[in-house]
XYZ file of C-alpha atoms in Angstrom:
413
model
C -23.005 -10.834 -0.796
C -25.591 -9.908 -3.454
C -26.907 -13.323 -3.130
C -26.999 -13.258 0.531
C -29.251 -10.238 -0.131
C -31.189 -11.729 -2.944
C -31.968 -14.761 -0.358
C -33.118 -12.310 2.323
C -35.376 -10.554 0.559
C -37.208 -13.709 -1.339
C -37.334 -15.480 1.959
C -38.603 -12.455 4.242
C -41.222 -11.766 1.358
C -42.709 -15.212 1.540
C -42.291 -15.172 5.480
C -44.516 -12.232 5.336
C -47.234 -13.813 3.555
C -46.997 -16.606 6.000
C -47.535 -14.123 8.757
C -50.549 -12.445 7.238
C -51.836 -15.691 6.730
C -51.010 -17.245 10.123
C -54.453 -17.280 11.623
C -56.360 -18.863 8.355
C -56.084 -22.386 8.350
C -56.066 -22.676 4.511
C -53.893 -24.846 2.064
C -52.005 -21.643 1.694
C -51.214 -21.248 5.264
C -49.955 -25.424 5.676
C -47.840 -24.490 2.033
C -46.388 -21.531 3.155
C -45.092 -23.575 6.396
C -43.924 -25.941 4.401
C -41.738 -23.556 2.931
C -40.994 -22.010 5.885
C -39.623 -25.261 7.369
C -37.308 -25.693 4.772
C -35.436 -22.428 4.335
C -32.071 -22.377 5.446
C -32.070 -18.818 7.161
C -33.242 -18.762 10.727
C -36.395 -16.967 11.766
C -37.932 -15.748 14.936
C -41.333 -13.906 15.294
C -41.617 -11.644 18.058
C -44.646 -9.478 19.521
C -44.497 -5.750 20.343
C -43.211 -6.893 24.022
C -40.280 -9.316 22.334
C -42.516 -12.625 23.174
C -41.856 -15.414 20.837
C -44.833 -15.888 18.412
C -43.581 -18.475 15.748
C -40.220 -19.460 14.591
C -39.093 -22.219 11.890
C -37.719 -25.701 11.718
C -34.148 -24.367 10.444
C -33.865 -22.401 13.927
C -34.708 -25.180 15.935
C -32.414 -27.552 14.497
C -29.446 -25.208 14.864
C -30.637 -23.696 18.096
C -32.375 -26.398 20.343
C -29.263 -28.107 21.940
C -28.189 -24.325 23.342
C -31.467 -22.729 23.718
C -34.983 -23.680 24.924
C -37.110 -21.934 22.257
C -40.672 -22.142 22.740
C -43.809 -19.848 21.901
C -44.758 -17.151 24.585
C -40.851 -16.871 25.882
C -39.283 -13.626 26.188
C -36.603 -13.146 23.546
C -34.055 -11.778 25.593
C -34.531 -14.421 28.283
C -33.438 -16.785 26.120
C -30.564 -14.563 25.127
C -29.294 -15.069 28.398
C -29.591 -19.357 28.426
C -25.954 -19.027 27.003
C -23.320 -17.057 28.287
C -21.490 -16.779 24.522
C -24.416 -14.757 23.445
C -24.629 -12.334 26.047
C -22.130 -10.452 24.145
C -24.723 -9.887 21.479
C -27.469 -8.515 23.698
C -26.272 -4.857 23.787
C -26.060 -5.128 20.306
C -29.919 -6.713 20.007
C -30.906 -3.811 22.017
C -29.145 -1.224 20.088
C -30.746 -2.584 16.671
C -34.347 -2.789 18.467
C -34.240 0.573 19.444
C -33.023 1.827 15.979
C -35.985 -0.093 14.593
C -38.520 1.259 16.861
C -37.155 4.672 16.335
C -37.108 4.616 12.362
C -39.736 1.671 11.770
C -37.135 0.283 9.341
C -35.383 -2.602 8.982
C -31.876 -2.708 10.835
C -28.789 -5.184 11.006
C -25.741 -5.843 12.855
C -23.108 -8.876 12.254
C -22.044 -11.093 15.086
C -21.231 -14.329 16.501
C -23.381 -17.235 17.977
C -22.125 -20.568 19.012
C -25.046 -22.631 18.720
C -24.274 -26.388 19.664
C -20.768 -25.436 20.313
C -20.264 -24.100 17.194
C -18.482 -20.751 15.893
C -21.169 -19.261 13.549
C -20.873 -15.888 11.858
C -24.192 -14.327 11.273
C -25.842 -11.296 9.950
C -28.635 -10.275 12.429
C -31.695 -8.317 10.820
C -34.458 -7.381 12.484
C -37.636 -6.071 10.638
C -40.646 -4.550 11.876
C -43.897 -5.496 11.576
C -46.434 -2.606 11.339
C -49.987 -2.141 11.374
C -52.426 -0.121 9.282
C -51.405 3.045 11.814
C -48.152 2.559 11.286
C -47.243 1.636 14.667
C -45.176 -1.834 15.384
C -46.918 -4.799 16.058
C -44.065 -7.247 16.298
C -40.779 -7.627 14.554
C -38.962 -10.754 12.533
C -35.613 -11.741 13.520
C -33.728 -13.087 10.459
C -30.552 -14.587 11.058
C -27.845 -15.150 7.920
C -25.390 -17.665 8.330
C -22.412 -15.921 6.720
C -19.579 -18.091 8.393
C -18.836 -19.994 5.019
C -19.123 -16.648 2.938
C -16.773 -14.816 4.888
C -14.306 -18.040 4.995
C -14.388 -17.960 1.376
C -13.864 -13.743 1.379
C -10.548 -14.511 3.584
C -9.020 -17.118 1.634
C -9.651 -14.888 -1.961
C -7.880 -12.236 0.018
C -5.212 -14.074 1.244
C -4.394 -15.534 -2.325
C -5.034 -12.043 -3.870
C -1.903 -11.396 -1.718
C -0.175 -14.090 -2.354
C -0.684 -13.402 -6.123
C 0.322 -9.832 -5.339
C 3.386 -10.880 -3.704
C 4.674 -13.159 -6.534
C 4.165 -10.600 -9.124
C 6.805 -8.207 -7.054
C 9.067 -10.992 -7.034
C 8.639 -11.384 -10.709
C 8.836 -7.353 -11.157
C 11.823 -7.421 -8.762
C 13.647 -10.027 -10.895
C 13.638 -7.783 -13.979
C 14.561 -5.005 -11.732
C 18.454 -6.869 -10.634
C 19.844 -6.096 -14.121
C 18.485 -2.146 -13.413
C 20.082 -2.303 -9.954
C 23.682 -3.842 -11.059
C 23.639 -1.327 -13.923
C 23.334 1.877 -11.828
C 25.296 0.755 -8.944
C 28.171 -0.148 -10.810
C 28.321 3.185 -13.133
C 27.706 5.215 -9.872
C 30.606 3.301 -7.880
C 33.019 3.689 -10.858
C 31.996 7.202 -11.240
C 32.861 7.482 -7.394
C 35.865 5.655 -7.542
C 37.175 7.813 -10.367
C 36.251 10.813 -8.109
C 38.059 9.490 -5.008
C 41.323 9.043 -7.223
C 40.571 12.592 -8.495
C 40.096 13.775 -4.844
C 43.570 11.963 -3.974
C 45.497 13.768 -6.408
C 44.148 16.911 -5.397
C 45.026 16.266 -2.025
C 48.654 15.307 -2.777
C 48.559 18.583 -4.814
C 47.782 20.429 -2.189
C 49.739 19.258 0.396
C 52.743 20.084 -2.168
C 51.440 23.335 -2.552
C 51.524 24.670 1.048
C 55.411 25.524 1.203
C 55.565 26.500 -2.710
C 56.087 30.043 -2.559
C 55.363 29.952 -6.282
C 51.606 28.643 -5.939
C 49.378 31.584 -5.766
C 46.512 32.281 -3.725
C 44.131 32.008 -6.969
C 45.782 28.485 -7.409
C 44.559 27.357 -3.994
C 41.105 28.280 -4.585
C 41.300 26.744 -7.616
C 42.566 23.292 -6.396
C 39.250 23.935 -3.670
C 36.867 24.376 -6.543
C 38.244 20.927 -8.196
C 37.781 18.906 -4.795
C 34.180 20.624 -4.453
C 33.421 19.276 -7.892
C 34.241 16.216 -7.320
C 32.469 15.837 -4.147
C 29.316 17.063 -5.518
C 29.148 14.371 -8.207
C 29.937 12.025 -5.506
C 27.044 13.239 -3.585
C 24.815 13.052 -6.673
C 25.717 9.375 -7.245
C 25.148 8.576 -3.411
C 21.937 10.101 -3.383
C 20.711 8.261 -6.590
C 21.790 5.063 -5.077
C 19.982 5.667 -1.896
C 16.792 6.456 -3.877
C 17.212 3.210 -5.811
C 17.883 1.338 -2.796
C 14.468 3.070 -0.916
C 12.205 2.455 -4.032
C 13.650 -1.221 -4.249
C 13.059 -2.132 -0.566
C 9.385 -0.542 -0.879
C 8.625 -2.712 -3.969
C 9.907 -5.553 -1.984
C 8.537 -5.731 1.278
C 5.930 -3.098 1.241
C 4.540 -1.122 4.377
C 1.448 -2.372 6.275
C 0.174 0.949 6.635
C 1.104 2.244 3.144
C -2.741 2.428 2.087
C -3.317 5.262 4.294
C -0.261 6.791 3.297
C -0.344 9.704 1.064
C 2.112 10.688 -2.282
C 2.699 13.001 -4.758
C 2.730 12.862 -8.677
C 6.227 14.009 -8.857
C 7.313 11.467 -6.523
C 5.631 8.879 -8.618
C 7.037 9.937 -11.714
C 10.993 10.038 -10.088
C 10.502 6.474 -8.940
C 9.058 4.784 -12.155
C 12.074 6.839 -14.148
C 14.466 5.518 -11.703
C 13.148 1.875 -11.863
C 12.430 1.568 -15.969
C 15.843 3.505 -17.052
C 17.555 0.267 -17.106
C 15.288 -1.660 -19.235
C 14.355 1.182 -21.526
C 18.177 1.709 -22.520
C 18.858 -2.124 -22.921
C 15.758 -2.465 -25.267
C 16.298 0.650 -26.920
C 12.724 1.863 -26.070
C 12.105 5.616 -25.425
C 9.829 7.031 -23.153
C 7.807 9.750 -23.280
C 6.538 11.471 -20.003
C 3.498 13.943 -20.809
C 2.529 15.433 -17.653
C -0.452 18.059 -17.837
C -0.781 17.990 -13.682
C 0.957 19.735 -10.784
C 3.084 17.455 -9.196
C 2.200 18.497 -6.211
C -1.188 16.877 -6.336
C -1.409 14.276 -3.617
C -3.154 10.673 -3.857
C -4.120 8.424 -1.159
C -2.818 4.947 -1.028
C 0.241 2.783 -1.602
C 2.890 4.391 -4.125
C 4.867 1.103 -4.428
C 1.689 -0.896 -4.987
C 0.779 1.632 -8.145
C 4.792 1.884 -8.939
C 4.188 -2.215 -9.379
C 1.570 -1.832 -11.610
C 2.830 0.762 -13.713
C 6.191 -1.031 -14.076
C 4.391 -3.972 -15.048
C 2.319 -2.186 -17.710
C 5.820 -0.422 -19.009
C 7.475 -3.973 -19.133
C 4.519 -5.409 -21.043
C 5.038 -2.100 -23.691
C 8.955 -2.874 -23.741
C 8.534 -6.302 -24.631
C 5.936 -5.563 -27.403
C 8.967 -4.498 -29.530
C 11.224 -7.265 -28.790
C 14.949 -6.096 -30.058
C 13.873 -3.391 -32.337
C 12.873 -1.260 -29.754
C 10.288 1.596 -29.886
C 8.432 4.753 -28.513
C 6.312 4.565 -25.258
C 3.905 7.215 -24.018
C 2.908 7.764 -20.394
C 0.524 10.553 -19.889
C -0.935 12.168 -16.643
C -3.803 14.396 -17.001
C -6.588 15.640 -14.572
C -10.511 14.464 -14.992
C -12.760 16.059 -12.297
C -11.721 14.682 -9.125
C -9.292 12.062 -10.457
C -6.173 11.517 -11.911
C -5.985 9.786 -15.333
C -2.789 7.657 -16.248
C -2.127 6.304 -19.877
C 0.498 3.925 -21.048
C 0.512 3.827 -24.931
C 2.808 1.902 -27.177
C 2.547 0.886 -30.939
C 3.388 -2.748 -30.568
C 1.151 -5.481 -31.925
C -1.973 -4.827 -30.253
C -3.961 -7.457 -28.336
C -5.924 -9.906 -30.181
C -10.067 -9.755 -30.021
C -10.298 -13.266 -28.582
C -8.428 -12.251 -25.452
C -9.317 -8.601 -24.682
C -12.191 -10.086 -22.200
C -10.172 -12.269 -20.713
C -7.042 -9.953 -19.592
C -8.228 -9.138 -16.416
C -10.148 -12.242 -15.311
C -7.755 -14.929 -16.242
C -3.867 -15.286 -16.187
C -3.287 -14.533 -19.819
C 0.210 -14.028 -21.661
C 1.181 -13.067 -24.784
C 4.908 -13.810 -23.980
C 5.045 -17.388 -24.257
C 6.900 -19.133 -21.825
C 8.521 -15.928 -20.680
C 5.152 -14.904 -19.153
C 2.991 -15.555 -16.481
C -0.150 -13.943 -16.874
C 0.163 -12.408 -13.281
C 0.911 -9.253 -14.336
C -2.693 -7.699 -15.878
C -4.475 -9.912 -13.477
C -2.534 -8.428 -10.234
C -2.584 -4.921 -11.665
C -6.542 -4.873 -11.735
C -6.561 -6.242 -8.401
C -4.294 -3.714 -7.010
C -6.091 -0.423 -9.004
C -9.721 -1.806 -7.969
C -8.969 -3.220 -4.609
C -6.261 -1.315 -3.018
C -6.296 2.198 -4.719
C -10.268 2.621 -5.426
C -9.647 3.067 -9.103
C -10.354 1.702 -12.396
C -8.635 0.133 -14.977
C -9.165 -0.569 -18.752
C -7.412 -0.456 -22.197
C -8.197 0.142 -26.113
C -6.049 -2.104 -28.216
C -6.174 -1.813 -31.876
C -4.086 -5.147 -33.159
C -0.995 -4.417 -35.214
C -1.304 -0.685 -34.311
C -1.220 0.144 -30.646
C -2.528 -0.744 -27.166
C -3.059 1.987 -24.626
C -3.699 1.011 -20.900
C -5.807 3.731 -18.605
C -6.053 4.548 -15.078
C -8.006 6.570 -13.138
C -7.264 6.971 -9.467
C -8.895 9.424 -7.234
C -7.048 12.337 -5.791
C -6.866 12.939 -2.096
C -8.897 16.086 -2.209
C -9.969 17.729 -5.372
C -9.269 21.405 -5.658
C -12.351 22.636 -7.652
C -10.658 25.852 -8.881
C -8.974 23.798 -10.920
C -11.288 21.444 -12.514
């Protein structure tokens, strides 16, 4: 988009010079005419009554088969020559009115179909003012952005594909955790059901037993409640785990416009990383210095994906030896600042400038390089945040993520 703006600015300046010299049959006039006829952008010059004064060759080449472009013709009459352009007439009217009212350049995006081709444009209308600040005419610039739009859509699709691939890789790490947590919970609940079965039989036998006192019945009931409560806890844990896995696997099309709380995020991160941490003898310290009820706007599943990746990177930094990881959360102005710190090998200097730009991995055949590349895209593109790091070779690495709160409570700043 910056290239488009630079191109527009340069060509408009040249065109302005051309207009100033329009009535002077000098060498400069002919030189400027030659330049303009070789500019890819399409230009029309109108007087204050919307009649065409001049145009460049690029416009004629692109539109001549669809429109009868000639000097002295009313611009809106020109638009009516093609039905596909009629949809843009109201946009042109509105934009001309804005230009007349503010006496500044105004623009809109539109679709035109010259020579039966579907082309997307940025249309800019620039007022030509005299010394009394009155509008003497207009310059219409039509910038073809079809290729730019197509490239942008390809980049977006590629980014979404990479994010999906990274999600699948993250889910691969979670399979062991799912199995471990589920198996532990199911075994505990099976034991609870066996205990409940024994207690039910014991209670049945006690109904007609006169030696069983009232307090014995209460004691049996309390034991039943204890085993039921334990089973409920495990069911809640499995339910939360399954919901988290589902969110990470398929996401939610509307989750970019959802809200979540800090404490919900912390709970899910702990749930997802518990197995890997125990398996590789790592200890995570969560230092939360903010109110857990603080709200963030955006996709919690996307943010969890990023932090799950960062925490896995830190876990794998220690190999089989295990180590300490610190997850810190604090408030900084209207943002929440997260950090993940490990005391592993650090990042080599030659890799630091590539870490978010290329698919770089330090894990050899066990790494893909997708993690940080995709994390950068998620934080900057989907959560309107920032991500950066500080690393000392052989000592430690800290990744920082700053994300805006949904609203800022000035009293707590």
